Amino acid sequence: MYVVACIKQVPDTTQVQIDPVTNTLVRDGIPFIVNPYDTHALEESLRMKARYGFKAAALSMGPPNTEATLRKALALGVDEAILCSDRAFGGADTLSTSNVLAAAIRKLAQEDEVGIVFCGKQTIDGDTAQVGPGIAIRLGFSQLTLVDRIEHLDFLSKKIRVRRKLEGRYEIVEAKLPAMITVVRELNRPRYPTVPMRLKAAKAEVKVWDNNELKLDPNSVGLKGSPTWVSRIFSPQRAAGEIIGDGMGDPAGTARLLLEKLVASDMLAV
């Protein structure tokens, strides 16, 4: 049985710049990293492999240079690495992306049953948190989101019990396998690759599946299959800050000035 970790190569957001003329991301010279949330999805797939004997596969969609990201997964210990790459997949939104990834998982399931698909909670370049649930809907998998602990896995009854981290509380949920699970950072602490595993990964095969392999309708993938698109990216303009009164010498008067200013700006009702 396979456990699949969906991972994405994203630009390092600490170094992202916006082109002021085109209002698009400047990609030249920007380093790419594995989406941080996806590193926890990958780690949990490796723990499942060690604990229950799953075969671990890493899956990604992107341009050819995404192979480097998948080699990092191989260096950590996955058994297979699969890259969905085709010009037809370019410009995909979350709907189109989940279509391609779901098709790849179906193809992988022809080799052996896929029991669990792990995804990061969201990506740092899009922050939509839509791809994982989109995969679950397309495959008919149970959908478990925001998971911070795997409580129990029962192979005989094909059930999994997890803990979800919600705002201000936790929720224990049990679902049938196969399941798609999106994870948060608290789930685990990702491991580091060893030198021997890095050397082994450099020679390992990364399978590349294009649309000739997946056989999807060209109008359902990439830009053609994306009902949403980014019309503009921009940095919000922020007004200069202002120092009001003398907080140390006259705190009461300063508080009065602040309240007056908030009321005048309609930010506070009297």
PDB file of C-alpha atoms in Angstrom:
ATOM      1  CA  MET A   1       0.000   0.000   0.000  1.00  0.00           C
ATOM      2  CA  TYR A   2       1.220   3.480  -0.877  1.00  0.00           C
ATOM      3  CA  VAL A   3       1.364   6.564   1.283  1.00  0.00           C
ATOM      4  CA  VAL A   4       1.775   9.621  -0.939  1.00  0.00           C
ATOM      5  CA  ALA A   5       3.193  12.996   0.072  1.00  0.00           C
ATOM      6  CA  CYS A   6       2.267  15.866  -2.241  1.00  0.00           C
ATOM      7  CA  ILE A   7       4.990  18.492  -2.148  1.00  0.00           C
ATOM      8  CA  LYS A   8       5.448  21.783  -3.967  1.00  0.00           C
ATOM      9  CA  GLN A   9       8.491  23.822  -4.970  1.00  0.00           C
ATOM     10  CA  VAL A  10       7.872  27.443  -3.988  1.00  0.00           C
ATOM     11  CA  PRO A  11       9.890  30.677  -4.116  1.00  0.00           C
ATOM     12  CA  ASP A  12      11.561  31.648  -0.860  1.00  0.00           C
ATOM     13  CA  THR A  13       9.112  34.305   0.311  1.00  0.00           C
ATOM     14  CA  THR A  14      11.766  36.076   2.376  1.00  0.00           C
ATOM     15  CA  GLN A  15      13.371  37.160  -0.896  1.00  0.00           C
ATOM     16  CA  VAL A  16      10.331  37.725  -3.116  1.00  0.00           C
ATOM     17  CA  GLN A  17      10.223  40.988  -5.030  1.00  0.00           C
ATOM     18  CA  ILE A  18       7.468  42.539  -7.172  1.00  0.00           C
ATOM     19  CA  ASP A  19       8.195  44.051 -10.588  1.00  0.00           C
ATOM     20  CA  PRO A  20       6.699  47.584 -10.304  1.00  0.00           C
ATOM     21  CA  VAL A  21       6.019  47.731 -14.062  1.00  0.00           C
ATOM     22  CA  THR A  22       4.410  44.323 -14.688  1.00  0.00           C
ATOM     23  CA  ASN A  23       3.109  43.779 -11.117  1.00  0.00           C
ATOM     24  CA  THR A  24       4.343  40.189 -11.255  1.00  0.00           C
ATOM     25  CA  LEU A  25       6.787  38.194  -9.139  1.00  0.00           C
ATOM     26  CA  VAL A  26      10.450  38.619 -10.029  1.00  0.00           C
ATOM     27  CA  ARG A  27      11.627  35.015 -10.342  1.00  0.00           C
ATOM     28  CA  ASP A  28      15.149  35.572 -11.687  1.00  0.00           C
ATOM     29  CA  GLY A  29      17.712  34.893  -8.997  1.00  0.00           C
ATOM     30  CA  ILE A  30      15.106  33.906  -6.396  1.00  0.00           C
ATOM     31  CA  PRO A  31      15.934  30.587  -4.676  1.00  0.00           C
ATOM     32  CA  PHE A  32      13.276  27.888  -4.490  1.00  0.00           C
ATOM     33  CA  ILE A  33      12.520  25.776  -1.433  1.00  0.00           C
ATOM     34  CA  VAL A  34      10.182  22.941  -0.485  1.00  0.00           C
ATOM     35  CA  ASN A  35       6.936  24.407   0.803  1.00  0.00           C
ATOM     36  CA  PRO A  36       7.448  24.352   4.607  1.00  0.00           C
ATOM     37  CA  TYR A  37       4.104  22.723   5.418  1.00  0.00           C
ATOM     38  CA  ASP A  38       4.843  19.998   2.862  1.00  0.00           C
ATOM     39  CA  THR A  39       8.023  19.005   4.705  1.00  0.00           C
ATOM     40  CA  HIS A  40       5.792  17.851   7.571  1.00  0.00           C
ATOM     41  CA  ALA A  41       3.574  15.906   5.143  1.00  0.00           C
ATOM     42  CA  LEU A  42       6.693  14.233   3.785  1.00  0.00           C
ATOM     43  CA  GLU A  43       8.021  13.435   7.245  1.00  0.00           C
ATOM     44  CA  GLU A  44       4.756  11.827   8.302  1.00  0.00           C
ATOM     45  CA  SER A  45       4.700   9.663   5.173  1.00  0.00           C
ATOM     46  CA  LEU A  46       8.181   8.404   6.093  1.00  0.00           C
ATOM     47  CA  ARG A  47       7.047   7.664   9.650  1.00  0.00           C
ATOM     48  CA  MET A  48       4.091   5.709   8.261  1.00  0.00           C
ATOM     49  CA  LYS A  49       6.495   3.787   6.052  1.00  0.00           C
ATOM     50  CA  ALA A  50       8.670   2.868   9.030  1.00  0.00           C
ATOM     51  CA  ARG A  51       5.781   2.047  11.368  1.00  0.00           C
ATOM     52  CA  TYR A  52       3.358   0.230   9.096  1.00  0.00           C
ATOM     53  CA  GLY A  53       5.361  -0.871   6.059  1.00  0.00           C
ATOM     54  CA  PHE A  54       3.810   1.498   3.526  1.00  0.00           C
ATOM     55  CA  LYS A  55       5.616   2.283   0.294  1.00  0.00           C
ATOM     56  CA  ALA A  56       6.299   6.030   0.360  1.00  0.00           C
ATOM     57  CA  ALA A  57       5.962   8.149  -2.778  1.00  0.00           C
ATOM     58  CA  ALA A  58       6.588  11.878  -3.228  1.00  0.00           C
ATOM     59  CA  LEU A  59       4.484  13.629  -5.863  1.00  0.00           C
ATOM     60  CA  SER A  60       4.840  17.116  -7.297  1.00  0.00           C
ATOM     61  CA  MET A  61       3.649  19.182 -10.239  1.00  0.00           C
ATOM     62  CA  GLY A  62       5.858  21.850 -11.731  1.00  0.00           C
ATOM     63  CA  PRO A  63       8.519  22.742 -14.300  1.00  0.00           C
ATOM     64  CA  PRO A  64      11.504  20.438 -14.953  1.00  0.00           C
ATOM     65  CA  ASN A  65      13.636  22.079 -12.237  1.00  0.00           C
ATOM     66  CA  THR A  66      11.175  20.698  -9.646  1.00  0.00           C
ATOM     67  CA  GLU A  67      13.213  17.510  -9.966  1.00  0.00           C
ATOM     68  CA  ALA A  68      15.630  19.014  -7.430  1.00  0.00           C
ATOM     69  CA  THR A  69      12.839  19.202  -4.863  1.00  0.00           C
ATOM     70  CA  LEU A  70      11.907  15.569  -5.460  1.00  0.00           C
ATOM     71  CA  ARG A  71      15.533  14.489  -5.080  1.00  0.00           C
ATOM     72  CA  LYS A  72      15.443  16.015  -1.611  1.00  0.00           C
ATOM     73  CA  ALA A  73      12.494  13.727  -0.872  1.00  0.00           C
ATOM     74  CA  LEU A  74      14.441  10.737  -2.187  1.00  0.00           C
ATOM     75  CA  ALA A  75      17.363  11.701   0.051  1.00  0.00           C
ATOM     76  CA  LEU A  76      15.004  11.569   3.035  1.00  0.00           C
ATOM     77  CA  GLY A  77      13.883   8.035   2.214  1.00  0.00           C
ATOM     78  CA  VAL A  78      10.848   7.906  -0.085  1.00  0.00           C
ATOM     79  CA  ASP A  79      10.713   4.898  -2.389  1.00  0.00           C
ATOM     80  CA  GLU A  80       9.460   6.743  -5.473  1.00  0.00           C
ATOM     81  CA  ALA A  81       9.466  10.312  -6.723  1.00  0.00           C
ATOM     82  CA  ILE A  82       7.052  11.438  -9.432  1.00  0.00           C
ATOM     83  CA  LEU A  83       7.042  14.764 -11.248  1.00  0.00           C
ATOM     84  CA  CYS A  84       4.000  15.856 -13.264  1.00  0.00           C
ATOM     85  CA  SER A  85       5.483  18.232 -15.801  1.00  0.00           C
ATOM     86  CA  ASP A  86       4.101  19.406 -19.113  1.00  0.00           C
ATOM     87  CA  ARG A  87       3.742  22.770 -20.815  1.00  0.00           C
ATOM     88  CA  ALA A  88       0.017  22.037 -20.867  1.00  0.00           C
ATOM     89  CA  PHE A  89       0.010  22.108 -17.046  1.00  0.00           C
ATOM     90  CA  GLY A  90       1.452  25.652 -16.893  1.00  0.00           C
ATOM     91  CA  GLY A  91      -0.589  28.483 -15.414  1.00  0.00           C
ATOM     92  CA  ALA A  92      -2.763  26.130 -13.368  1.00  0.00           C
ATOM     93  CA  ASP A  93      -4.923  27.364 -10.514  1.00  0.00           C
ATOM     94  CA  THR A  94      -5.842  25.142  -7.564  1.00  0.00           C
ATOM     95  CA  LEU A  95      -8.702  23.442  -9.426  1.00  0.00           C
ATOM     96  CA  SER A  96      -6.498  22.468 -12.346  1.00  0.00           C
ATOM     97  CA  THR A  97      -3.596  21.494 -10.077  1.00  0.00           C
ATOM     98  CA  SER A  98      -5.747  19.139  -8.013  1.00  0.00           C
ATOM     99  CA  ASN A  99      -6.986  17.592 -11.269  1.00  0.00           C
ATOM    100  CA  VAL A 100      -3.451  16.713 -12.376  1.00  0.00           C
ATOM    101  CA  LEU A 101      -2.327  15.449  -8.961  1.00  0.00           C
ATOM    102  CA  ALA A 102      -5.458  13.328  -8.563  1.00  0.00           C
ATOM    103  CA  ALA A 103      -4.858  11.789 -11.995  1.00  0.00           C
ATOM    104  CA  ALA A 104      -1.272  10.966 -11.002  1.00  0.00           C
ATOM    105  CA  ILE A 105      -2.480   9.288  -7.800  1.00  0.00           C
ATOM    106  CA  ARG A 106      -4.975   7.233  -9.814  1.00  0.00           C
ATOM    107  CA  LYS A 107      -2.153   6.134 -12.099  1.00  0.00           C
ATOM    108  CA  LEU A 108       0.021   5.227  -9.118  1.00  0.00           C
ATOM    109  CA  ALA A 109      -2.874   3.235  -7.664  1.00  0.00           C
ATOM    110  CA  GLN A 110      -2.718   0.978 -10.729  1.00  0.00           C
ATOM    111  CA  GLU A 111       0.562  -0.353  -9.312  1.00  0.00           C
ATOM    112  CA  ASP A 112      -0.663  -0.723  -5.717  1.00  0.00           C
ATOM    113  CA  GLU A 113      -3.448   0.614  -3.505  1.00  0.00           C
ATOM    114  CA  VAL A 114      -3.043   4.176  -2.223  1.00  0.00           C
ATOM    115  CA  GLY A 115      -4.092   4.287   1.425  1.00  0.00           C
ATOM    116  CA  ILE A 116      -3.175   7.805   2.557  1.00  0.00           C
ATOM    117  CA  VAL A 117      -2.320  11.053   0.785  1.00  0.00           C
ATOM    118  CA  PHE A 118      -0.560  13.698   2.884  1.00  0.00           C
ATOM    119  CA  CYS A 119      -0.528  17.371   1.907  1.00  0.00           C
ATOM    120  CA  GLY A 120       0.703  20.439   3.721  1.00  0.00           C
ATOM    121  CA  LYS A 121      -2.019  22.650   5.181  1.00  0.00           C
ATOM    122  CA  GLN A 122      -1.330  25.270   2.511  1.00  0.00           C
ATOM    123  CA  THR A 123       1.491  26.704   0.428  1.00  0.00           C
ATOM    124  CA  ILE A 124       3.325  29.897   1.297  1.00  0.00           C
ATOM    125  CA  ASP A 125       3.030  31.269  -2.244  1.00  0.00           C
ATOM    126  CA  GLY A 126      -0.735  30.830  -2.629  1.00  0.00           C
ATOM    127  CA  ASP A 127      -2.135  30.291   0.897  1.00  0.00           C
ATOM    128  CA  THR A 128      -5.404  28.902  -0.481  1.00  0.00           C
ATOM    129  CA  ALA A 129      -5.425  25.496   1.289  1.00  0.00           C
ATOM    130  CA  GLN A 130      -7.536  24.197  -1.615  1.00  0.00           C
ATOM    131  CA  VAL A 131      -5.396  21.621  -3.421  1.00  0.00           C
ATOM    132  CA  GLY A 132      -5.520  18.889  -0.767  1.00  0.00           C
ATOM    133  CA  PRO A 133      -9.313  19.007  -0.412  1.00  0.00           C
ATOM    134  CA  GLY A 134      -9.589  19.180  -4.208  1.00  0.00           C
ATOM    135  CA  ILE A 135      -7.621  15.933  -4.504  1.00  0.00           C
ATOM    136  CA  ALA A 136      -9.869  14.278  -1.900  1.00  0.00           C
ATOM    137  CA  ILE A 137     -13.051  15.281  -3.726  1.00  0.00           C
ATOM    138  CA  ARG A 138     -11.783  14.055  -7.107  1.00  0.00           C
ATOM    139  CA  LEU A 139     -10.638  10.705  -5.705  1.00  0.00           C
ATOM    140  CA  GLY A 140     -13.540  10.175  -3.324  1.00  0.00           C
ATOM    141  CA  PHE A 141     -11.153   9.946  -0.355  1.00  0.00           C
ATOM    142  CA  SER A 142     -12.032  10.808   3.228  1.00  0.00           C
ATOM    143  CA  GLN A 143     -10.912  14.363   3.924  1.00  0.00           C
ATOM    144  CA  LEU A 144      -9.098  15.222   7.170  1.00  0.00           C
ATOM    145  CA  THR A 145      -7.678  18.735   7.424  1.00  0.00           C
ATOM    146  CA  LEU A 146      -5.497  20.641   9.902  1.00  0.00           C
ATOM    147  CA  VAL A 147      -4.207  17.440  11.489  1.00  0.00           C
ATOM    148  CA  ASP A 148      -1.598  17.751  14.241  1.00  0.00           C
ATOM    149  CA  ARG A 149      -1.585  14.143  15.483  1.00  0.00           C
ATOM    150  CA  ILE A 150      -2.225  10.667  14.103  1.00  0.00           C
ATOM    151  CA  GLU A 151      -4.056   8.954  16.949  1.00  0.00           C
ATOM    152  CA  HIS A 152      -4.568   5.449  15.559  1.00  0.00           C
ATOM    153  CA  LEU A 153      -4.502   3.482  12.312  1.00  0.00           C
ATOM    154  CA  ASP A 154      -6.440   0.214  12.032  1.00  0.00           C
ATOM    155  CA  PHE A 155      -5.544  -1.770   8.925  1.00  0.00           C
ATOM    156  CA  LEU A 156      -8.147  -4.488   9.538  1.00  0.00           C
ATOM    157  CA  SER A 157     -11.102  -2.121   9.621  1.00  0.00           C
ATOM    158  CA  LYS A 158      -9.332   0.377   7.306  1.00  0.00           C
ATOM    159  CA  LYS A 159      -9.938   3.294   9.643  1.00  0.00           C
ATOM    160  CA  ILE A 160      -7.759   6.154  10.808  1.00  0.00           C
ATOM    161  CA  ARG A 161      -8.267   8.411  13.819  1.00  0.00           C
ATOM    162  CA  VAL A 162      -6.613  11.843  13.952  1.00  0.00           C
ATOM    163  CA  ARG A 163      -6.622  15.024  15.990  1.00  0.00           C
ATOM    164  CA  ARG A 164      -7.448  18.278  14.218  1.00  0.00           C
ATOM    165  CA  LYS A 165      -6.092  21.583  15.503  1.00  0.00           C
ATOM    166  CA  LEU A 166      -8.901  24.121  15.323  1.00  0.00           C
ATOM    167  CA  GLU A 167      -9.128  27.662  16.610  1.00  0.00           C
ATOM    168  CA  GLY A 168      -9.235  27.440  20.396  1.00  0.00           C
ATOM    169  CA  ARG A 169      -9.897  23.701  20.533  1.00  0.00           C
ATOM    170  CA  TYR A 170      -9.036  20.231  19.226  1.00  0.00           C
ATOM    171  CA  GLU A 171     -11.244  17.719  17.462  1.00  0.00           C
ATOM    172  CA  ILE A 172     -10.819  13.940  17.312  1.00  0.00           C
ATOM    173  CA  VAL A 173     -12.084  12.506  14.023  1.00  0.00           C
ATOM    174  CA  GLU A 174     -12.233   8.943  12.710  1.00  0.00           C
ATOM    175  CA  ALA A 175     -12.550   8.223   8.988  1.00  0.00           C
ATOM    176  CA  LYS A 176     -12.292   5.375   6.545  1.00  0.00           C
ATOM    177  CA  LEU A 177      -9.284   4.748   4.343  1.00  0.00           C
ATOM    178  CA  PRO A 178      -8.294   5.831   1.783  1.00  0.00           C
ATOM    179  CA  ALA A 179      -7.892   9.301   3.240  1.00  0.00           C
ATOM    180  CA  MET A 180      -6.383  12.640   2.291  1.00  0.00           C
ATOM    181  CA  ILE A 181      -4.806  14.414   5.255  1.00  0.00           C
ATOM    182  CA  THR A 182      -3.587  18.001   5.375  1.00  0.00           C
ATOM    183  CA  VAL A 183      -1.095  18.624   8.161  1.00  0.00           C
ATOM    184  CA  VAL A 184       0.072  21.483  10.351  1.00  0.00           C
ATOM    185  CA  ARG A 185       3.583  22.096  11.643  1.00  0.00           C
ATOM    186  CA  GLU A 186       2.880  20.692  15.111  1.00  0.00           C
ATOM    187  CA  LEU A 187       2.456  17.185  13.682  1.00  0.00           C
ATOM    188  CA  ASN A 188       6.163  16.361  13.670  1.00  0.00           C
ATOM    189  CA  ARG A 189       9.720  17.578  13.324  1.00  0.00           C
ATOM    190  CA  PRO A 190      11.135  16.931   9.819  1.00  0.00           C
ATOM    191  CA  ARG A 191      14.354  14.958   9.618  1.00  0.00           C
ATOM    192  CA  TYR A 192      17.530  15.872   7.758  1.00  0.00           C
ATOM    193  CA  PRO A 193      19.040  13.702   5.013  1.00  0.00           C
ATOM    194  CA  THR A 194      22.255  11.812   5.622  1.00  0.00           C
ATOM    195  CA  VAL A 195      25.236  12.111   3.289  1.00  0.00           C
ATOM    196  CA  PRO A 196      24.898   8.509   1.982  1.00  0.00           C
ATOM    197  CA  MET A 197      21.213   9.099   1.234  1.00  0.00           C
ATOM    198  CA  ARG A 198      22.048  12.332  -0.613  1.00  0.00           C
ATOM    199  CA  LEU A 199      24.534  10.471  -2.791  1.00  0.00           C
ATOM    200  CA  LYS A 200      22.015   7.690  -3.438  1.00  0.00           C
ATOM    201  CA  ALA A 201      19.291  10.213  -4.320  1.00  0.00           C
ATOM    202  CA  ALA A 202      21.543  11.912  -6.873  1.00  0.00           C
ATOM    203  CA  LYS A 203      21.528   8.695  -8.929  1.00  0.00           C
ATOM    204  CA  ALA A 204      17.926   7.668  -8.285  1.00  0.00           C
ATOM    205  CA  GLU A 205      15.181   7.907 -10.894  1.00  0.00           C
ATOM    206  CA  VAL A 206      12.633  10.678 -10.778  1.00  0.00           C
ATOM    207  CA  LYS A 207       9.673   9.607 -12.884  1.00  0.00           C
ATOM    208  CA  VAL A 208       8.302  12.330 -15.135  1.00  0.00           C
ATOM    209  CA  TRP A 209       4.666  12.056 -16.184  1.00  0.00           C
ATOM    210  CA  ASP A 210       3.356  14.428 -18.837  1.00  0.00           C
ATOM    211  CA  ASN A 211      -0.147  14.573 -20.227  1.00  0.00           C
ATOM    212  CA  ASN A 212       0.633  11.735 -22.624  1.00  0.00           C
ATOM    213  CA  GLU A 213       0.898   9.594 -19.489  1.00  0.00           C
ATOM    214  CA  LEU A 214      -2.046  11.063 -17.566  1.00  0.00           C
ATOM    215  CA  LYS A 215      -4.358  11.430 -20.596  1.00  0.00           C
ATOM    216  CA  LEU A 216      -6.337  14.377 -19.230  1.00  0.00           C
ATOM    217  CA  ASP A 217      -8.553  16.614 -21.344  1.00  0.00           C
ATOM    218  CA  PRO A 218      -6.286  19.519 -22.444  1.00  0.00           C
ATOM    219  CA  ASN A 219      -9.117  21.925 -21.611  1.00  0.00           C
ATOM    220  CA  SER A 220      -9.145  20.716 -17.977  1.00  0.00           C
ATOM    221  CA  VAL A 221      -5.485  21.396 -17.176  1.00  0.00           C
ATOM    222  CA  GLY A 222      -3.175  24.376 -17.029  1.00  0.00           C
ATOM    223  CA  LEU A 223      -4.438  27.821 -17.914  1.00  0.00           C
ATOM    224  CA  LYS A 224      -7.288  26.440 -20.047  1.00  0.00           C
ATOM    225  CA  GLY A 225      -8.617  24.449 -17.113  1.00  0.00           C
ATOM    226  CA  SER A 226      -8.310  27.294 -14.611  1.00  0.00           C
ATOM    227  CA  PRO A 227     -11.456  29.349 -13.971  1.00  0.00           C
ATOM    228  CA  THR A 228      -9.484  31.694 -11.700  1.00  0.00           C
ATOM    229  CA  TRP A 229      -6.331  33.681 -12.344  1.00  0.00           C
ATOM    230  CA  VAL A 230      -4.211  36.400 -10.732  1.00  0.00           C
ATOM    231  CA  SER A 231      -4.930  39.699 -12.478  1.00  0.00           C
ATOM    232  CA  ARG A 232      -2.467  41.757 -10.465  1.00  0.00           C
ATOM    233  CA  ILE A 233       0.111  41.420  -7.697  1.00  0.00           C
ATOM    234  CA  PHE A 234       1.107  44.524  -5.771  1.00  0.00           C
ATOM    235  CA  SER A 235       2.612  45.684  -2.508  1.00  0.00           C
ATOM    236  CA  PRO A 236       0.092  47.661  -0.418  1.00  0.00           C
ATOM    237  CA  GLN A 237       1.025  51.281   0.123  1.00  0.00           C
ATOM    238  CA  ARG A 238       1.397  52.181   3.781  1.00  0.00           C
ATOM    239  CA  ALA A 239       1.139  55.692   5.160  1.00  0.00           C
ATOM    240  CA  ALA A 240       3.978  57.025   7.281  1.00  0.00           C
ATOM    241  CA  GLY A 241       3.639  56.550  11.017  1.00  0.00           C
ATOM    242  CA  GLU A 242       2.827  59.378  13.416  1.00  0.00           C
ATOM    243  CA  ILE A 243       3.873  60.075  17.003  1.00  0.00           C
ATOM    244  CA  ILE A 244       1.023  61.495  19.090  1.00  0.00           C
ATOM    245  CA  GLY A 245       1.594  63.532  22.254  1.00  0.00           C
ATOM    246  CA  ASP A 246       4.011  62.746  25.063  1.00  0.00           C
ATOM    247  CA  GLY A 247       3.259  59.334  26.450  1.00  0.00           C
ATOM    248  CA  MET A 248       5.848  59.580  29.187  1.00  0.00           C
ATOM    249  CA  GLY A 249       5.204  63.156  30.348  1.00  0.00           C
ATOM    250  CA  ASP A 250       1.454  63.346  29.792  1.00  0.00           C
ATOM    251  CA  PRO A 251      -0.058  59.868  29.411  1.00  0.00           C
ATOM    252  CA  ALA A 252      -3.642  61.045  30.073  1.00  0.00           C
ATOM    253  CA  GLY A 253      -3.419  63.826  27.508  1.00  0.00           C
ATOM    254  CA  THR A 254      -1.823  61.473  24.988  1.00  0.00           C
ATOM    255  CA  ALA A 255      -4.603  58.930  25.480  1.00  0.00           C
ATOM    256  CA  ARG A 256      -7.177  61.707  24.941  1.00  0.00           C
ATOM    257  CA  LEU A 257      -5.446  62.783  21.708  1.00  0.00           C
ATOM    258  CA  LEU A 258      -5.397  59.176  20.483  1.00  0.00           C
ATOM    259  CA  LEU A 259      -9.106  58.710  21.190  1.00  0.00           C
ATOM    260  CA  GLU A 260      -9.947  61.964  19.421  1.00  0.00           C
ATOM    261  CA  LYS A 261      -7.949  60.881  16.398  1.00  0.00           C
ATOM    262  CA  LEU A 262      -9.630  57.454  16.262  1.00  0.00           C
ATOM    263  CA  VAL A 263     -13.076  59.048  16.507  1.00  0.00           C
ATOM    264  CA  ALA A 264     -12.226  61.568  13.768  1.00  0.00           C
ATOM    265  CA  SER A 265     -11.103  58.687  11.524  1.00  0.00           C
ATOM    266  CA  ASP A 266     -14.345  56.748  12.170  1.00  0.00           C
ATOM    267  CA  MET A 267     -12.294  53.937  13.675  1.00  0.00           C
ATOM    268  CA  LEU A 268     -14.007  54.310  17.054  1.00  0.00           C
ATOM    269  CA  ALA A 269     -17.645  55.031  17.799  1.00  0.00           C
ATOM    270  CA  VAL A 270     -18.473  57.434  20.604  1.00  0.00           C
TER     271      VAL A 270
END
